[in-house]
Amino acid sequence: MTAGVLASIDPSVLAEGVNLMWVAVVCFLIFFMHAGFAMLEAGQVRAKNVANQLTKNLLTWGVGVLVYFLVGFGIEGVAGGAGFSPASALSDGGWVNSWLFGAVFAMTAATIVSGAVAGRAKLRAYVAYTIAISAVIYPVVAGITWGGGFLGGAGLGFTDFAGGMIVHGVGGIAGLTAAYMLGPRMDRYAEDGSTNVIPGHSMTFAVLGTLVLAFGWYGFNVGTTATVFSVTESGELALGGYSAVGRVSLTTTLGMGAGAVGAALGSMYLTKKVDTLYVANGVLAGLVAVTGTANAITWWGAIAVALICGLQLPLVFEFVSDKMKIDDVCAVFPVHGSAGVIGVLALPFIHVDGFSMDLLVSQVIGVVVITAWTVVATAVVFGVFKAAGQARVTSQHERDGLDVSEHGVETYPEFGKANVATDGGPSVVDTTDDSPRADGGEEAGAEIKMVTAVVRPDKLGAIKQALAEINAPSLTVTNVSGRGSQPAKTGQWRGEEFTVDLHQKVKIEVVVADIPADEVAEAIADAAKTGEPGDGKVFIMPVEDALQVRTGTTGPEAV
């Protein structure tokens, strides 16, 4: 019975259905990479610019995918020599395996740029560039290669399996060009030309974003084996591009691992330490390295080229940052640009069929043409906005952060606010009517004094308890940072060292009238003491007068 049912199935229908389902799932997986890009980039920028970075990632997809549907897909056809054919004219199946498949690749190239220009680009300039790369810049590259144009297999023979150069190389080179056109963040370089390190706000976000991207990359590479089944001339089912799925899966996974190891070794060479962010970036550089060649290279070739791309990452980033003075915030060029170039150029040397001079020539010409087009087109777009004074935000807005100046929001509205001076202490101090007065006294007329202490944040709970025990529970707490006798520390961000000499503290202010201020100071000091430098200091200052807002009472009674 089963044999009879199978015999009645049209092999071409079955092949088309499975292939469409495979491509659709792959597209959804590649789309999920945008969550990884958002987390990775948000983690590498300052807290005051996180919402801006997230917004750019959202608008990359929102604006870019519409532009690619209306214009970019057709321009890709023009660049490939087939003329302008809009995506709206496709059939149901074409909207999946042709338009959507192209769209998720185009949006990947576009979103890479946002990490390079973080912290200073105006949103309108970035959105305009998103329109340009989705409508023209990327479609032209895809058209002259994958679309049947003069660089592709039917022409020069340039080979790029899943977009190591066509997608990632374009994004990384465009990002470097845009960063150059905009100039560095205002505090990135000192007057003497030395480089100032600007750490991102969350290593956790950066690493988790990397892992999300690595997961989605299986859709990127393995998904490019787009046809699971094909139908032979005799009407039988056979494996299509999926016949290479084993090699693609292997080389993708090996590249991921070798890239991480290479970046760790490069970091060790430069800083004598294994830098976490470099290792995360190395995972991606290794993936980029094999993306253009995953279906046709040896297993040892995948390891070798990914290892090289991991090794070059810290070296190229340092050169771009310190020598060229280009502020590539999220290291998009060494991760996507140079790694993409190295990957496709390595193909003739690690191909399963051995070395080919013709292929090497094709790869070199393809890289040169794509690079030149991307640099010129990107420079024109940002050059126009720069000439109009609309490329980057004002210095005041840059200081305030793009979250507030560009969007009117704060990603972390509770950071540094008085309403979150929480300490996690075990006791809750009762300040109801039955409790002692804030100053602990019952008689009026005493001198008013303020006791101010700057102490370790983790001691806040003990201090609150100590003050309650001497009948002085009322206090004001502020999160602050400063320096005193506590020694400075050395931090590291993507292999570059920086000094941390402003330490996180809390400032406690207690105003008293009828109990001795020195008792309050001693209670705070006893509760805050650890015996190590950095315990803080306590100050006692006179207060001229006080006014209670609710009743209008003045003097000690107001306290």
XYZ file of C-alpha atoms in Angstrom, residues 21-477:
457
model
C 10.216 24.395 2.883
C 14.001 24.100 3.304
C 14.659 27.574 1.897
C 11.881 29.115 4.010
C 13.286 27.626 7.223
C 16.766 28.771 6.271
C 15.524 32.318 5.658
C 13.875 32.386 9.074
C 17.142 31.206 10.625
C 19.168 33.899 8.857
C 16.624 36.507 9.934
C 17.231 35.441 13.540
C 20.858 36.509 13.072
C 19.628 40.099 13.399
C 19.009 39.387 17.086
C 22.651 38.351 17.303
C 23.851 41.476 15.497
C 21.735 43.658 17.785
C 23.124 42.039 20.956
C 26.706 41.970 19.694
C 26.705 45.629 18.704
C 24.749 46.826 21.742
C 27.272 45.143 24.012
C 30.185 46.935 22.344
C 28.826 50.481 22.680
C 28.400 52.692 25.731
C 25.239 52.402 27.768
C 24.137 55.831 26.533
C 24.098 54.597 22.911
C 22.441 51.188 23.270
C 18.910 52.197 22.223
C 20.320 53.930 19.165
C 22.172 50.786 18.138
C 19.072 48.645 18.640
C 16.964 51.102 16.658
C 19.404 51.022 13.752
C 19.207 47.234 13.672
C 15.422 47.342 13.678
C 15.287 49.945 10.925
C 17.862 48.086 8.853
C 15.341 45.309 8.484
C 12.237 47.493 8.441
C 13.447 49.956 5.812
C 15.888 47.693 3.983
C 13.568 44.789 3.289
C 10.923 47.121 1.802
C 13.491 48.850 -0.387
C 14.928 45.538 -1.557
C 11.427 44.331 -2.448
C 10.482 47.497 -4.356
C 13.816 48.344 -5.984
C 16.829 46.237 -5.002
C 15.613 42.913 -6.371
C 15.007 44.490 -9.769
C 18.373 46.276 -9.784
C 20.005 42.914 -9.093
C 18.444 41.633 -12.293
C 19.695 44.648 -14.231
C 23.251 44.129 -12.933
C 23.039 40.471 -13.943
C 22.019 41.364 -17.475
C 18.406 40.180 -17.301
C 16.748 43.578 -17.053
C 14.552 45.045 -14.326
C 12.030 42.522 -13.071
C 10.267 43.548 -9.839
C 9.846 41.134 -6.970
C 6.110 41.783 -7.100
C 5.969 39.887 -10.403
C 7.274 36.642 -8.920
C 5.146 33.585 -8.210
C 4.457 32.269 -4.718
C 7.457 29.961 -4.847
C 9.662 32.722 -6.251
C 8.869 34.952 -3.309
C 10.540 32.363 -1.090
C 13.443 30.863 -2.981
C 14.290 33.991 -4.977
C 13.197 37.218 -3.276
C 13.197 36.272 0.438
C 16.391 34.270 0.097
C 18.049 37.297 -1.486
C 16.532 39.698 1.038
C 17.962 38.052 4.150
C 21.434 38.107 2.577
C 21.038 41.755 1.577
C 19.934 42.757 5.062
C 22.942 40.986 6.578
C 25.301 43.087 4.442
C 23.398 46.235 5.411
C 23.311 45.687 9.170
C 27.064 45.064 9.430
C 27.672 48.762 8.717
C 25.801 49.930 11.808
C 28.478 48.563 14.141
C 31.252 50.557 12.482
C 29.537 53.955 12.777
C 28.178 53.499 16.301
C 28.145 56.404 18.722
C 28.211 59.351 16.305
C 26.191 58.772 13.099
C 22.903 60.596 12.692
C 20.001 58.211 12.347
C 18.849 59.889 9.129
C 22.274 59.366 7.543
C 22.359 55.718 8.536
C 18.820 55.090 7.275
C 19.705 56.801 3.991
C 22.693 54.508 3.624
C 20.485 51.510 4.403
C 18.284 52.575 1.501
C 21.331 52.917 -0.758
C 22.875 49.555 0.105
C 19.527 47.751 -0.140
C 18.494 49.412 -3.410
C 21.777 49.641 -5.312
C 25.096 48.840 -3.619
C 24.469 45.235 -2.584
C 22.123 44.361 -5.506
C 24.796 45.403 -8.005
C 27.378 43.146 -6.328
C 24.938 40.239 -6.142
C 23.878 40.791 -9.749
C 27.360 40.814 -11.288
C 28.240 37.634 -9.383
C 25.391 35.338 -8.361
C 22.940 36.965 -10.772
C 24.787 35.914 -13.919
C 26.820 39.103 -14.438
C 30.345 39.395 -15.806
C 32.106 38.323 -12.585
C 30.072 35.163 -12.037
C 30.520 31.556 -13.027
C 29.348 32.086 -16.602
C 31.698 35.037 -16.985
C 34.991 35.556 -15.211
C 34.383 32.625 -12.880
C 34.512 34.423 -9.524
C 33.350 31.954 -6.866
C 31.653 32.804 -3.589
C 29.473 30.029 -2.207
C 27.457 31.768 0.531
C 28.623 35.378 0.579
C 32.022 35.522 2.243
C 32.875 38.470 -0.019
C 29.544 39.315 -1.622
C 27.764 39.748 1.725
C 30.303 39.985 4.555
C 33.141 41.515 2.591
C 30.806 44.195 1.244
C 29.437 44.926 4.732
C 32.879 45.093 6.338
C 34.440 47.271 3.625
C 31.403 49.555 3.598
C 31.619 49.846 7.385
C 35.293 50.814 7.253
C 34.598 53.404 4.553
C 31.672 54.876 6.468
C 33.695 55.051 9.691
C 36.462 56.883 7.829
C 34.011 59.358 6.292
C 32.385 60.116 9.639
C 35.607 60.436 11.593
C 36.278 58.963 15.036
C 34.195 59.424 18.147
C 35.147 62.692 19.816
C 37.156 61.118 22.654
C 38.656 58.170 20.761
C 42.054 59.832 20.155
C 44.025 62.196 22.367
C 45.614 65.415 21.136
C 49.001 63.701 20.895
C 47.520 61.060 18.574
C 47.452 58.258 21.137
C 44.434 55.973 21.231
C 41.942 56.218 24.080
C 40.117 53.000 24.874
C 36.323 53.265 25.061
C 34.989 50.013 26.550
C 31.545 48.789 25.600
C 28.930 48.469 28.304
C 28.287 44.697 28.296
C 30.650 41.857 27.517
C 27.747 39.521 28.242
C 25.643 40.975 25.415
C 28.594 40.822 23.027
C 29.306 37.142 23.700
C 25.659 36.053 23.667
C 25.148 37.963 20.421
C 28.131 36.121 18.968
C 26.646 32.747 19.854
C 23.267 33.692 18.353
C 25.049 34.707 15.150
C 27.033 31.463 15.090
C 23.789 29.503 15.420
C 22.170 31.429 12.583
C 25.265 30.949 10.462
C 24.321 27.340 9.883
C 21.345 28.744 7.997
C 23.665 31.085 6.145
C 26.126 28.427 4.966
C 24.280 25.131 5.098
C 21.146 26.862 3.831
C 22.912 27.882 0.643
C 22.689 24.238 -0.391
C 19.284 25.491 -1.436
C 17.910 22.480 -3.326
C 17.404 19.386 -1.216
C 16.001 17.328 -4.120
C 16.275 17.448 -7.861
C 14.481 15.323 -10.474
C 16.540 13.369 -12.989
C 15.681 13.045 -16.673
C 14.219 9.645 -15.914
C 11.844 11.192 -13.382
C 13.583 9.935 -10.262
C 14.378 11.930 -7.141
C 18.035 12.757 -6.474
C 19.890 15.020 -4.094
C 20.429 18.498 -5.448
C 22.735 21.040 -3.835
C 22.085 19.194 -0.590
C 24.599 16.591 -1.688
C 27.282 18.936 -0.321
C 25.558 19.471 3.038
C 28.025 17.281 4.918
C 31.091 19.163 3.693
C 29.424 22.548 4.258
C 28.417 21.617 7.814
C 31.907 20.305 8.559
C 33.837 23.271 7.197
C 31.458 25.751 8.850
C 31.920 24.137 12.248
C 35.680 23.758 11.884
C 35.970 27.372 10.750
C 34.066 28.565 13.793
C 36.425 26.764 16.148
C 39.656 27.634 14.338
C 38.707 31.313 14.187
C 38.269 31.438 17.952
C 41.631 29.717 18.518
C 43.386 32.027 16.039
C 42.003 35.158 17.712
C 43.030 33.851 21.133
C 46.589 33.282 19.879
C 46.685 36.716 18.254
C 45.473 38.310 21.459
C 48.123 36.441 23.450
C 50.787 37.741 21.079
C 49.687 41.360 21.459
C 48.640 41.571 25.106
C 49.895 38.392 26.810
C 46.265 37.660 27.685
C 43.371 35.858 26.021
C 40.927 38.682 25.387
C 37.287 37.569 25.636
C 35.973 39.953 22.990
C 38.706 38.992 20.540
C 37.794 35.324 20.973
C 34.121 36.143 20.324
C 35.030 38.194 17.263
C 37.343 35.370 16.180
C 34.431 32.932 16.079
C 32.755 35.214 13.553
C 35.933 35.890 11.570
C 36.447 32.128 11.243
C 32.893 31.714 10.007
C 33.332 34.514 7.470
C 36.579 32.876 6.322
C 34.801 29.704 5.164
C 31.483 31.230 4.097
C 32.592 31.832 0.527
C 34.199 28.420 0.089
C 32.450 25.972 2.442
C 31.208 23.609 -0.277
C 34.500 23.101 -2.100
C 37.406 23.101 0.347
C 39.259 20.407 2.258
C 38.750 19.996 5.987
C 42.332 21.016 6.692
C 41.903 24.016 4.415
C 38.927 25.194 6.456
C 40.976 25.011 9.640
C 43.957 26.764 8.074
C 42.116 29.719 6.516
C 39.904 30.239 9.592
C 42.960 30.121 11.852
C 44.623 32.776 9.711
C 41.513 34.970 9.787
C 41.366 34.629 13.561
C 45.047 35.544 13.867
C 44.723 38.599 11.632
C 41.793 39.954 13.610
C 43.667 41.673 16.488
C 46.513 42.693 14.189
C 44.246 44.296 11.588
C 42.057 45.938 14.220
C 45.103 47.469 15.891
C 46.408 48.709 12.528
C 43.055 50.237 11.556
C 42.567 51.814 14.972
C 46.066 52.966 15.897
C 47.766 53.517 12.537
C 44.948 54.510 10.185
C 43.025 56.273 13.001
C 39.709 54.862 11.787
C 37.255 54.308 14.623
C 35.631 50.996 13.682
C 33.674 50.553 16.916
C 32.594 46.930 16.523
C 35.620 45.765 14.497
C 33.456 45.060 11.468
C 36.346 45.322 9.011
C 38.667 42.688 10.526
C 35.695 40.442 11.330
C 33.791 40.737 8.043
C 35.914 42.709 5.586
C 39.474 41.399 5.679
C 38.316 37.915 6.725
C 35.927 37.811 3.766
C 38.697 38.851 1.376
C 41.180 36.310 2.757
C 38.594 33.537 2.629
C 37.703 33.837 -1.059
C 41.314 34.457 -2.099
C 42.348 31.259 -0.317
C 39.957 29.088 -2.352
C 42.433 28.169 -5.136
C 44.920 26.911 -2.547
C 42.574 24.726 -0.501
C 40.108 23.579 -3.167
C 39.236 19.882 -3.140
C 40.391 19.703 -6.769
C 43.772 21.250 -6.066
C 45.374 24.570 -7.000
C 44.102 26.526 -10.005
C 45.807 29.657 -11.368
C 42.735 30.581 -13.411
C 40.605 30.484 -10.281
C 43.133 32.616 -8.392
C 43.044 35.270 -11.111
C 39.242 35.240 -11.063
C 39.143 35.599 -7.298
C 41.610 38.484 -7.242
C 39.772 40.403 -9.973
C 36.446 39.788 -8.251
C 37.727 41.073 -4.922
C 39.218 44.201 -6.514
C 36.040 45.044 -8.453
C 33.701 44.472 -5.486
C 35.968 46.446 -3.133
C 36.286 49.402 -5.492
C 32.522 49.579 -6.099
C 31.688 49.324 -2.398
C 34.222 51.966 -1.323
C 33.208 54.480 -3.978
C 29.455 54.019 -3.530
C 29.652 54.218 0.260
C 31.937 57.260 0.181
C 29.512 59.053 -2.140
C 26.500 58.493 0.126
C 28.207 59.532 3.342
C 30.106 62.281 1.515
C 26.851 63.899 0.449
C 25.481 63.815 3.996
C 28.799 65.072 5.384
C 28.815 68.007 2.967
C 25.286 68.869 4.082
C 26.276 68.675 7.747
C 23.894 65.783 8.338
C 26.302 62.848 8.694
C 27.021 62.935 12.413
C 25.431 64.301 15.544
C 26.601 67.444 17.311
C 29.327 67.230 19.930
C 26.789 67.977 22.653
C 24.497 65.187 21.490
C 27.461 62.830 21.289
C 28.391 63.654 24.887
C 24.824 63.190 26.074
C 24.470 59.938 24.164
C 22.450 59.097 21.074
C 19.725 57.368 23.083
C 18.521 60.700 24.450
C 19.484 63.009 21.588
C 18.236 60.817 18.721
C 15.377 58.924 20.391
C 14.481 60.649 23.644
C 14.864 57.461 25.659
C 17.277 55.932 28.118
C 18.049 52.231 27.758
C 18.805 51.952 31.454
C 16.674 54.712 33.019
C 17.344 53.501 36.543
C 21.143 53.646 36.384
C 22.407 56.327 38.749
C 18.916 57.381 39.835
C 18.006 57.943 43.440
C 15.052 55.557 43.248
C 17.340 52.567 42.750
C 19.790 53.059 45.570
C 19.020 49.505 46.661
C 21.457 47.521 48.708
C 19.913 44.095 49.076
C 20.294 44.237 52.853
C 18.410 41.782 55.076
C 16.576 44.368 57.179
C 13.823 46.819 56.393
C 13.976 49.986 58.473
C 10.540 51.015 59.766
C 9.895 54.753 59.370
C 6.189 54.838 60.283
C 4.694 57.179 62.888
C 5.684 54.834 65.709
C 9.350 54.975 64.745
C 11.869 57.444 66.165
C 12.184 60.772 64.444
C 14.677 61.046 61.618
C 17.171 62.733 63.915
C 16.458 60.417 66.820
C 15.739 63.316 69.192
C 12.774 64.739 70.989
C 14.007 68.225 71.903
C 14.202 71.128 69.506
C 16.774 73.883 69.261
C 19.942 71.890 68.709
C 22.459 72.641 66.037
C 21.859 71.042 62.632
C 24.671 69.077 61.054
C 25.091 66.917 57.969
C 27.098 63.717 58.038
C 28.266 62.729 54.555
C 29.961 59.415 53.855
C 31.407 57.979 50.633
C 31.702 54.209 51.071
C 31.688 50.854 49.301
C 28.276 50.025 47.731
C 28.173 46.583 49.328
C 28.264 48.154 52.798
C 25.022 50.088 52.373
C 22.860 47.445 54.058
C 25.075 47.280 57.143
C 25.160 51.078 57.375
C 21.372 51.352 57.209
C 21.083 48.856 60.042
C 23.701 50.677 62.126
C 21.908 54.006 61.707
C 18.584 52.473 62.669
C 20.161 51.094 65.845
C 21.133 54.612 67.003
C 17.658 55.960 66.116
C 18.785 57.809 62.974
C 17.183 55.789 60.160
C 16.579 58.620 57.659
C 19.203 59.019 54.986
C 19.771 59.962 51.355
C 21.782 57.668 49.095
